[in-house]
């Protein structure tokens, strides 16, 4: 099953459009086991080969204390200040012992105030903090590329009640507002890929990877194509994935500084939005498995990835979930990062039955910017036209189902028009 996808535009690099075929053919999923959302850690990823990546603020945070009169600052600056001097306001014992973050996802209407998205968000945040007591002193984040805001609530607040208050008083000023939720899960295929021999990779041969590789090798000046692996992370030391990492040239590894000023510290090869640090390690194997399907080297080791021998295909590792699932906010932050840092394609081998206006808006914005969002169809053996599986069914998503060697749908795959 392929949902509506983007079409090539005249004059665009042919490497990109060959990669669409390769990536779609490689998007197969496997089960994992991992831990829940964790608190911030300070360990960082290893130094790797160099590439390029734009550096500009992509995550802003309000530094308002209880007053609601603050302004946007880089999220990394606010975090550094809190690490040194503590939070801007005194926390109660219940807040200090908090283990579960509660979040609201919202987006002001474009016409609100007639200013920039960040300015509109700041004005709305000030009004919300002034009028709704539960939001005073809450941490407030603005994703600059998507124009979506994330309000972190105290765990002592009733999040559903806060949502009702926001909708009642400010719903007319918002494109949407919703609660964050553990909504998406890594997908498990009933057909395991255990054999490391190319002769056993019938699916890769059936979609014509060898022919696509020859075309890629014939392109004398193909530019780097960055694919965002939005998943459970990746094993950076895997022998079959060496040389495949995208590198943010504006960032210096392991120095604890936001060198490129994008609001995130040590995001050399991507970022971990589950634990909020620069080391997107795979704690389960799911992300590494999918990274190999896309980009494992042709080197007589393990399997052959869809990228073949093309050295210009790089993986940006963006951790947005664990084997136990992922939050809507982490998926949205991951896409904001991928889009902001130059990834043209993203692999999203996860999903669920929970609809999200916030994620749909984020995908729409990404599509309009020329980004291809590839998603798995799901493994519930249902027709998604009647039992929707998200984000597969959203417009402009390239949604990929599973088939047998007989070219029939597998017994477990979702399907639809």
JSON list of C-alpha atoms in Angstrom, two decimals, residues 96-278:
[
{"chain": "A", "resi": 96, "resn": "UNK", "atom": "CA", "xyz": [10.86, 17.72, 42.76]},
{"chain": "A", "resi": 97, "resn": "UNK", "atom": "CA", "xyz": [9.71, 14.10, 43.02]},
{"chain": "A", "resi": 98, "resn": "UNK", "atom": "CA", "xyz": [7.94, 14.21, 39.66]},
{"chain": "A", "resi": 99, "resn": "UNK", "atom": "CA", "xyz": [8.62, 11.21, 37.40]},
{"chain": "A", "resi": 100, "resn": "UNK", "atom": "CA", "xyz": [6.12, 11.85, 34.59]},
{"chain": "A", "resi": 101, "resn": "UNK", "atom": "CA", "xyz": [6.14, 15.00, 32.46]},
{"chain": "A", "resi": 102, "resn": "UNK", "atom": "CA", "xyz": [2.72, 16.34, 31.35]},
{"chain": "A", "resi": 103, "resn": "UNK", "atom": "CA", "xyz": [2.60, 18.41, 28.19]},
{"chain": "A", "resi": 104, "resn": "UNK", "atom": "CA", "xyz": [0.20, 20.42, 26.06]},
{"chain": "A", "resi": 105, "resn": "UNK", "atom": "CA", "xyz": [0.77, 20.69, 22.30]},
{"chain": "A", "resi": 106, "resn": "UNK", "atom": "CA", "xyz": [-0.65, 23.82, 20.68]},
{"chain": "A", "resi": 107, "resn": "UNK", "atom": "CA", "xyz": [-0.27, 26.15, 17.72]},
{"chain": "A", "resi": 108, "resn": "UNK", "atom": "CA", "xyz": [-1.53, 29.75, 17.52]},
{"chain": "A", "resi": 109, "resn": "UNK", "atom": "CA", "xyz": [-3.47, 30.75, 14.43]},
{"chain": "A", "resi": 110, "resn": "UNK", "atom": "CA", "xyz": [-1.26, 32.37, 11.82]},
{"chain": "A", "resi": 111, "resn": "UNK", "atom": "CA", "xyz": [-3.29, 35.60, 11.84]},
{"chain": "A", "resi": 112, "resn": "UNK", "atom": "CA", "xyz": [-3.00, 36.03, 15.60]},
{"chain": "A", "resi": 113, "resn": "UNK", "atom": "CA", "xyz": [-1.31, 39.38, 16.24]},
{"chain": "A", "resi": 114, "resn": "UNK", "atom": "CA", "xyz": [-0.03, 39.62, 12.66]},
{"chain": "A", "resi": 115, "resn": "UNK", "atom": "CA", "xyz": [3.58, 39.05, 13.71]},
{"chain": "A", "resi": 116, "resn": "UNK", "atom": "CA", "xyz": [6.15, 36.28, 13.42]},
{"chain": "A", "resi": 117, "resn": "UNK", "atom": "CA", "xyz": [5.23, 32.77, 14.59]},
{"chain": "A", "resi": 118, "resn": "UNK", "atom": "CA", "xyz": [7.59, 33.13, 17.57]},
{"chain": "A", "resi": 119, "resn": "UNK", "atom": "CA", "xyz": [6.10, 36.52, 18.44]},
{"chain": "A", "resi": 120, "resn": "UNK", "atom": "CA", "xyz": [2.55, 35.21, 18.16]},
{"chain": "A", "resi": 121, "resn": "UNK", "atom": "CA", "xyz": [3.44, 32.25, 20.36]},
{"chain": "A", "resi": 122, "resn": "UNK", "atom": "CA", "xyz": [5.04, 34.51, 22.96]},
{"chain": "A", "resi": 123, "resn": "UNK", "atom": "CA", "xyz": [2.00, 36.81, 23.14]},
{"chain": "A", "resi": 124, "resn": "UNK", "atom": "CA", "xyz": [-0.38, 33.87, 23.45]},
{"chain": "A", "resi": 125, "resn": "UNK", "atom": "CA", "xyz": [1.81, 32.22, 26.08]},
{"chain": "A", "resi": 126, "resn": "UNK", "atom": "CA", "xyz": [1.77, 35.42, 28.13]},
{"chain": "A", "resi": 127, "resn": "UNK", "atom": "CA", "xyz": [-2.04, 35.58, 27.97]},
{"chain": "A", "resi": 128, "resn": "UNK", "atom": "CA", "xyz": [-2.37, 31.91, 28.90]},
{"chain": "A", "resi": 129, "resn": "UNK", "atom": "CA", "xyz": [0.01, 32.24, 31.82]},
{"chain": "A", "resi": 130, "resn": "UNK", "atom": "CA", "xyz": [-1.79, 35.32, 33.09]},
{"chain": "A", "resi": 131, "resn": "UNK", "atom": "CA", "xyz": [-5.31, 33.90, 32.79]},
{"chain": "A", "resi": 132, "resn": "UNK", "atom": "CA", "xyz": [-4.80, 30.23, 33.70]},
{"chain": "A", "resi": 133, "resn": "UNK", "atom": "CA", "xyz": [-3.15, 29.74, 37.06]},
{"chain": "A", "resi": 134, "resn": "UNK", "atom": "CA", "xyz": [-2.03, 26.18, 36.30]},
{"chain": "A", "resi": 135, "resn": "UNK", "atom": "CA", "xyz": [0.19, 27.47, 33.48]},
{"chain": "A", "resi": 136, "resn": "UNK", "atom": "CA", "xyz": [2.06, 30.08, 35.50]},
{"chain": "A", "resi": 137, "resn": "UNK", "atom": "CA", "xyz": [5.71, 29.20, 35.74]},
{"chain": "A", "resi": 138, "resn": "UNK", "atom": "CA", "xyz": [5.36, 26.29, 33.32]},
{"chain": "A", "resi": 139, "resn": "UNK", "atom": "CA", "xyz": [8.23, 25.55, 30.95]},
{"chain": "A", "resi": 140, "resn": "UNK", "atom": "CA", "xyz": [7.25, 26.68, 27.45]},
{"chain": "A", "resi": 141, "resn": "UNK", "atom": "CA", "xyz": [9.02, 25.58, 24.26]},
{"chain": "A", "resi": 142, "resn": "UNK", "atom": "CA", "xyz": [8.65, 26.90, 20.72]},
{"chain": "A", "resi": 143, "resn": "UNK", "atom": "CA", "xyz": [9.67, 24.73, 17.74]},
{"chain": "A", "resi": 144, "resn": "UNK", "atom": "CA", "xyz": [10.76, 27.38, 15.27]},
{"chain": "A", "resi": 145, "resn": "UNK", "atom": "CA", "xyz": [10.58, 25.34, 12.07]},
{"chain": "A", "resi": 146, "resn": "UNK", "atom": "CA", "xyz": [7.08, 23.99, 12.72]},
{"chain": "A", "resi": 147, "resn": "UNK", "atom": "CA", "xyz": [5.62, 26.90, 14.70]},
{"chain": "A", "resi": 148, "resn": "UNK", "atom": "CA", "xyz": [4.31, 24.45, 17.31]},
{"chain": "A", "resi": 149, "resn": "UNK", "atom": "CA", "xyz": [4.51, 25.13, 21.06]},
{"chain": "A", "resi": 150, "resn": "UNK", "atom": "CA", "xyz": [4.95, 22.66, 23.92]},
{"chain": "A", "resi": 151, "resn": "UNK", "atom": "CA", "xyz": [3.89, 23.66, 27.42]},
{"chain": "A", "resi": 152, "resn": "UNK", "atom": "CA", "xyz": [5.28, 21.47, 30.21]},
{"chain": "A", "resi": 153, "resn": "UNK", "atom": "CA", "xyz": [2.90, 21.32, 33.14]},
{"chain": "A", "resi": 154, "resn": "UNK", "atom": "CA", "xyz": [3.71, 20.66, 36.74]},
{"chain": "A", "resi": 155, "resn": "UNK", "atom": "CA", "xyz": [2.91, 17.04, 37.59]},
{"chain": "A", "resi": 156, "resn": "UNK", "atom": "CA", "xyz": [0.73, 18.41, 40.39]},
{"chain": "A", "resi": 157, "resn": "UNK", "atom": "CA", "xyz": [-1.71, 19.83, 37.82]},
{"chain": "A", "resi": 158, "resn": "UNK", "atom": "CA", "xyz": [-4.67, 18.02, 36.28]},
{"chain": "A", "resi": 159, "resn": "UNK", "atom": "CA", "xyz": [-3.67, 18.11, 32.62]},
{"chain": "A", "resi": 160, "resn": "UNK", "atom": "CA", "xyz": [-7.17, 17.32, 31.31]},
{"chain": "A", "resi": 161, "resn": "UNK", "atom": "CA", "xyz": [-8.61, 20.18, 33.35]},
{"chain": "A", "resi": 162, "resn": "UNK", "atom": "CA", "xyz": [-5.94, 22.57, 32.01]},
{"chain": "A", "resi": 163, "resn": "UNK", "atom": "CA", "xyz": [-6.76, 21.48, 28.45]},
{"chain": "A", "resi": 164, "resn": "UNK", "atom": "CA", "xyz": [-10.45, 22.23, 29.03]},
{"chain": "A", "resi": 165, "resn": "UNK", "atom": "CA", "xyz": [-9.60, 25.70, 30.37]},
{"chain": "A", "resi": 166, "resn": "UNK", "atom": "CA", "xyz": [-7.36, 26.49, 27.41]},
{"chain": "A", "resi": 167, "resn": "UNK", "atom": "CA", "xyz": [-10.00, 25.32, 24.93]},
{"chain": "A", "resi": 168, "resn": "UNK", "atom": "CA", "xyz": [-12.78, 27.27, 26.65]},
{"chain": "A", "resi": 169, "resn": "UNK", "atom": "CA", "xyz": [-10.87, 30.55, 26.91]},
{"chain": "A", "resi": 170, "resn": "UNK", "atom": "CA", "xyz": [-8.48, 30.49, 23.95]},
{"chain": "A", "resi": 171, "resn": "UNK", "atom": "CA", "xyz": [-9.72, 27.83, 21.53]},
{"chain": "A", "resi": 172, "resn": "UNK", "atom": "CA", "xyz": [-10.65, 30.48, 18.96]},
{"chain": "A", "resi": 173, "resn": "UNK", "atom": "CA", "xyz": [-7.02, 31.64, 18.84]},
{"chain": "A", "resi": 174, "resn": "UNK", "atom": "CA", "xyz": [-5.54, 28.18, 18.23]},
{"chain": "A", "resi": 175, "resn": "UNK", "atom": "CA", "xyz": [-5.20, 25.89, 15.24]},
{"chain": "A", "resi": 176, "resn": "UNK", "atom": "CA", "xyz": [-5.22, 23.06, 17.77]},
{"chain": "A", "resi": 177, "resn": "UNK", "atom": "CA", "xyz": [-4.44, 22.18, 21.38]},
{"chain": "A", "resi": 178, "resn": "UNK", "atom": "CA", "xyz": [-4.14, 18.63, 22.68]},
{"chain": "A", "resi": 179, "resn": "UNK", "atom": "CA", "xyz": [-2.57, 16.59, 25.45]},
{"chain": "A", "resi": 180, "resn": "UNK", "atom": "CA", "xyz": [0.70, 14.83, 24.88]},
{"chain": "A", "resi": 181, "resn": "UNK", "atom": "CA", "xyz": [0.39, 11.07, 25.06]},
{"chain": "A", "resi": 182, "resn": "UNK", "atom": "CA", "xyz": [2.34, 7.83, 24.74]},
{"chain": "A", "resi": 183, "resn": "UNK", "atom": "CA", "xyz": [0.75, 7.21, 21.36]},
{"chain": "A", "resi": 184, "resn": "UNK", "atom": "CA", "xyz": [3.20, 5.57, 18.96]},
{"chain": "A", "resi": 185, "resn": "UNK", "atom": "CA", "xyz": [4.94, 2.22, 19.09]},
{"chain": "A", "resi": 186, "resn": "UNK", "atom": "CA", "xyz": [7.76, 0.57, 17.14]},
{"chain": "A", "resi": 187, "resn": "UNK", "atom": "CA", "xyz": [6.31, -1.90, 14.68]},
{"chain": "A", "resi": 188, "resn": "UNK", "atom": "CA", "xyz": [6.95, -5.63, 14.85]},
{"chain": "A", "resi": 189, "resn": "UNK", "atom": "CA", "xyz": [7.01, -7.73, 11.72]},
{"chain": "A", "resi": 190, "resn": "UNK", "atom": "CA", "xyz": [6.15, -11.39, 11.93]},
{"chain": "A", "resi": 191, "resn": "UNK", "atom": "CA", "xyz": [8.74, -12.01, 9.22]},
{"chain": "A", "resi": 192, "resn": "UNK", "atom": "CA", "xyz": [12.20, -11.75, 10.77]},
{"chain": "A", "resi": 193, "resn": "UNK", "atom": "CA", "xyz": [15.31, -10.92, 8.71]},
{"chain": "A", "resi": 194, "resn": "UNK", "atom": "CA", "xyz": [17.99, -13.10, 10.27]},
{"chain": "A", "resi": 195, "resn": "UNK", "atom": "CA", "xyz": [20.03, -14.30, 7.29]},
{"chain": "A", "resi": 196, "resn": "UNK", "atom": "CA", "xyz": [22.96, -11.98, 6.55]},
{"chain": "A", "resi": 197, "resn": "UNK", "atom": "CA", "xyz": [23.41, -13.20, 2.95]},
{"chain": "A", "resi": 198, "resn": "UNK", "atom": "CA", "xyz": [22.33, -11.03, 0.04]},
{"chain": "A", "resi": 199, "resn": "UNK", "atom": "CA", "xyz": [20.86, -14.08, -1.69]},
{"chain": "A", "resi": 200, "resn": "UNK", "atom": "CA", "xyz": [18.33, -14.24, 1.12]},
{"chain": "A", "resi": 201, "resn": "UNK", "atom": "CA", "xyz": [17.22, -10.61, 0.68]},
{"chain": "A", "resi": 202, "resn": "UNK", "atom": "CA", "xyz": [14.55, -11.43, -1.89]},
{"chain": "A", "resi": 203, "resn": "UNK", "atom": "CA", "xyz": [12.64, -8.22, -1.18]},
{"chain": "A", "resi": 204, "resn": "UNK", "atom": "CA", "xyz": [15.63, -6.02, -1.94]},
{"chain": "A", "resi": 205, "resn": "UNK", "atom": "CA", "xyz": [16.26, -7.90, -5.18]},
{"chain": "A", "resi": 206, "resn": "UNK", "atom": "CA", "xyz": [12.57, -7.83, -6.15]},
{"chain": "A", "resi": 207, "resn": "UNK", "atom": "CA", "xyz": [12.34, -4.01, -6.05]},
{"chain": "A", "resi": 208, "resn": "UNK", "atom": "CA", "xyz": [15.44, -3.71, -8.23]},
{"chain": "A", "resi": 209, "resn": "UNK", "atom": "CA", "xyz": [18.05, -2.32, -5.85]},
{"chain": "A", "resi": 210, "resn": "UNK", "atom": "CA", "xyz": [20.91, -3.50, -8.05]},
{"chain": "A", "resi": 211, "resn": "UNK", "atom": "CA", "xyz": [19.62, -1.45, -10.96]},
{"chain": "A", "resi": 212, "resn": "UNK", "atom": "CA", "xyz": [19.09, 1.57, -8.74]},
{"chain": "A", "resi": 213, "resn": "UNK", "atom": "CA", "xyz": [22.64, 1.23, -7.39]},
{"chain": "A", "resi": 214, "resn": "UNK", "atom": "CA", "xyz": [24.02, 1.25, -10.93]},
{"chain": "A", "resi": 215, "resn": "UNK", "atom": "CA", "xyz": [22.12, 4.45, -11.69]},
{"chain": "A", "resi": 216, "resn": "UNK", "atom": "CA", "xyz": [23.40, 6.08, -8.51]},
{"chain": "A", "resi": 217, "resn": "UNK", "atom": "CA", "xyz": [26.98, 5.12, -9.34]},
{"chain": "A", "resi": 218, "resn": "UNK", "atom": "CA", "xyz": [26.60, 6.63, -12.80]},
{"chain": "A", "resi": 219, "resn": "UNK", "atom": "CA", "xyz": [25.72, 10.04, -11.34]},
{"chain": "A", "resi": 220, "resn": "UNK", "atom": "CA", "xyz": [29.04, 11.88, -11.40]},
{"chain": "A", "resi": 221, "resn": "UNK", "atom": "CA", "xyz": [28.06, 14.76, -9.11]},
{"chain": "A", "resi": 222, "resn": "UNK", "atom": "CA", "xyz": [25.42, 13.47, -6.74]},
{"chain": "A", "resi": 223, "resn": "UNK", "atom": "CA", "xyz": [25.04, 15.61, -3.64]},
{"chain": "A", "resi": 224, "resn": "UNK", "atom": "CA", "xyz": [24.74, 14.36, -0.10]},
{"chain": "A", "resi": 225, "resn": "UNK", "atom": "CA", "xyz": [21.28, 13.09, 0.78]},
{"chain": "A", "resi": 226, "resn": "UNK", "atom": "CA", "xyz": [20.45, 13.13, 4.49]},
{"chain": "A", "resi": 227, "resn": "UNK", "atom": "CA", "xyz": [17.89, 10.63, 5.78]},
{"chain": "A", "resi": 228, "resn": "UNK", "atom": "CA", "xyz": [16.55, 11.19, 9.31]},
{"chain": "A", "resi": 229, "resn": "UNK", "atom": "CA", "xyz": [16.18, 7.92, 11.20]},
{"chain": "A", "resi": 230, "resn": "UNK", "atom": "CA", "xyz": [13.34, 8.85, 13.58]},
{"chain": "A", "resi": 231, "resn": "UNK", "atom": "CA", "xyz": [13.34, 5.75, 15.71]},
{"chain": "A", "resi": 232, "resn": "UNK", "atom": "CA", "xyz": [14.79, 4.23, 18.89]},
{"chain": "A", "resi": 233, "resn": "UNK", "atom": "CA", "xyz": [18.31, 5.47, 18.08]},
{"chain": "A", "resi": 234, "resn": "UNK", "atom": "CA", "xyz": [21.26, 3.64, 16.54]},
{"chain": "A", "resi": 235, "resn": "UNK", "atom": "CA", "xyz": [24.33, 1.64, 17.59]},
{"chain": "A", "resi": 236, "resn": "UNK", "atom": "CA", "xyz": [27.08, 4.04, 16.53]},
{"chain": "A", "resi": 237, "resn": "UNK", "atom": "CA", "xyz": [29.72, 1.32, 16.66]},
{"chain": "A", "resi": 238, "resn": "UNK", "atom": "CA", "xyz": [28.01, -1.22, 14.42]},
{"chain": "A", "resi": 239, "resn": "UNK", "atom": "CA", "xyz": [30.60, -2.47, 11.94]},
{"chain": "A", "resi": 240, "resn": "UNK", "atom": "CA", "xyz": [28.19, -2.45, 9.00]},
{"chain": "A", "resi": 241, "resn": "UNK", "atom": "CA", "xyz": [27.17, 1.21, 9.48]},
{"chain": "A", "resi": 242, "resn": "UNK", "atom": "CA", "xyz": [30.57, 2.92, 9.62]},
{"chain": "A", "resi": 243, "resn": "UNK", "atom": "CA", "xyz": [30.88, 5.98, 7.38]},
{"chain": "A", "resi": 244, "resn": "UNK", "atom": "CA", "xyz": [27.09, 6.38, 7.20]},
{"chain": "A", "resi": 245, "resn": "UNK", "atom": "CA", "xyz": [26.57, 9.06, 9.85]},
{"chain": "A", "resi": 246, "resn": "UNK", "atom": "CA", "xyz": [25.52, 12.61, 9.10]},
{"chain": "A", "resi": 247, "resn": "UNK", "atom": "CA", "xyz": [27.55, 15.16, 11.04]},
{"chain": "A", "resi": 248, "resn": "UNK", "atom": "CA", "xyz": [26.51, 18.61, 12.23]},
{"chain": "A", "resi": 249, "resn": "UNK", "atom": "CA", "xyz": [29.63, 20.58, 11.30]},
{"chain": "A", "resi": 250, "resn": "UNK", "atom": "CA", "xyz": [28.64, 23.44, 13.58]},
{"chain": "A", "resi": 251, "resn": "UNK", "atom": "CA", "xyz": [28.87, 21.31, 16.71]},
{"chain": "A", "resi": 252, "resn": "UNK", "atom": "CA", "xyz": [31.96, 20.11, 18.63]},
{"chain": "A", "resi": 253, "resn": "UNK", "atom": "CA", "xyz": [31.50, 16.66, 20.15]},
{"chain": "A", "resi": 254, "resn": "UNK", "atom": "CA", "xyz": [31.50, 16.08, 23.89]},
{"chain": "A", "resi": 255, "resn": "UNK", "atom": "CA", "xyz": [32.25, 19.64, 25.04]},
{"chain": "A", "resi": 256, "resn": "UNK", "atom": "CA", "xyz": [28.88, 20.26, 26.72]},
{"chain": "A", "resi": 257, "resn": "UNK", "atom": "CA", "xyz": [28.34, 23.46, 24.71]},
{"chain": "A", "resi": 258, "resn": "UNK", "atom": "CA", "xyz": [25.68, 24.44, 22.18]},
{"chain": "A", "resi": 259, "resn": "UNK", "atom": "CA", "xyz": [28.33, 25.45, 19.63]},
{"chain": "A", "resi": 260, "resn": "UNK", "atom": "CA", "xyz": [26.03, 26.11, 16.68]},
{"chain": "A", "resi": 261, "resn": "UNK", "atom": "CA", "xyz": [23.41, 28.01, 18.69]},
{"chain": "A", "resi": 262, "resn": "UNK", "atom": "CA", "xyz": [20.47, 25.86, 17.64]},
{"chain": "A", "resi": 263, "resn": "UNK", "atom": "CA", "xyz": [19.29, 25.36, 21.23]},
{"chain": "A", "resi": 264, "resn": "UNK", "atom": "CA", "xyz": [20.62, 21.81, 21.66]},
{"chain": "A", "resi": 265, "resn": "UNK", "atom": "CA", "xyz": [23.90, 20.68, 23.18]},
{"chain": "A", "resi": 266, "resn": "UNK", "atom": "CA", "xyz": [26.30, 18.27, 21.42]},
{"chain": "A", "resi": 267, "resn": "UNK", "atom": "CA", "xyz": [23.89, 17.25, 18.64]},
{"chain": "A", "resi": 268, "resn": "UNK", "atom": "CA", "xyz": [26.75, 16.01, 16.46]},
{"chain": "A", "resi": 269, "resn": "UNK", "atom": "CA", "xyz": [24.93, 13.15, 14.72]},
{"chain": "A", "resi": 270, "resn": "UNK", "atom": "CA", "xyz": [21.35, 13.93, 15.76]},
{"chain": "A", "resi": 271, "resn": "UNK", "atom": "CA", "xyz": [19.59, 14.18, 19.10]},
{"chain": "A", "resi": 272, "resn": "UNK", "atom": "CA", "xyz": [17.82, 12.13, 21.76]},
{"chain": "A", "resi": 273, "resn": "UNK", "atom": "CA", "xyz": [14.42, 13.72, 22.40]},
{"chain": "A", "resi": 274, "resn": "UNK", "atom": "CA", "xyz": [13.39, 10.94, 24.77]},
{"chain": "A", "resi": 275, "resn": "UNK", "atom": "CA", "xyz": [16.09, 11.77, 27.31]},
{"chain": "A", "resi": 276, "resn": "UNK", "atom": "CA", "xyz": [16.95, 15.31, 26.09]},
{"chain": "A", "resi": 277, "resn": "UNK", "atom": "CA", "xyz": [20.65, 14.98, 25.34]},
{"chain": "A", "resi": 278, "resn": "UNK", "atom": "CA", "xyz": [22.98, 14.60, 22.39]}
]
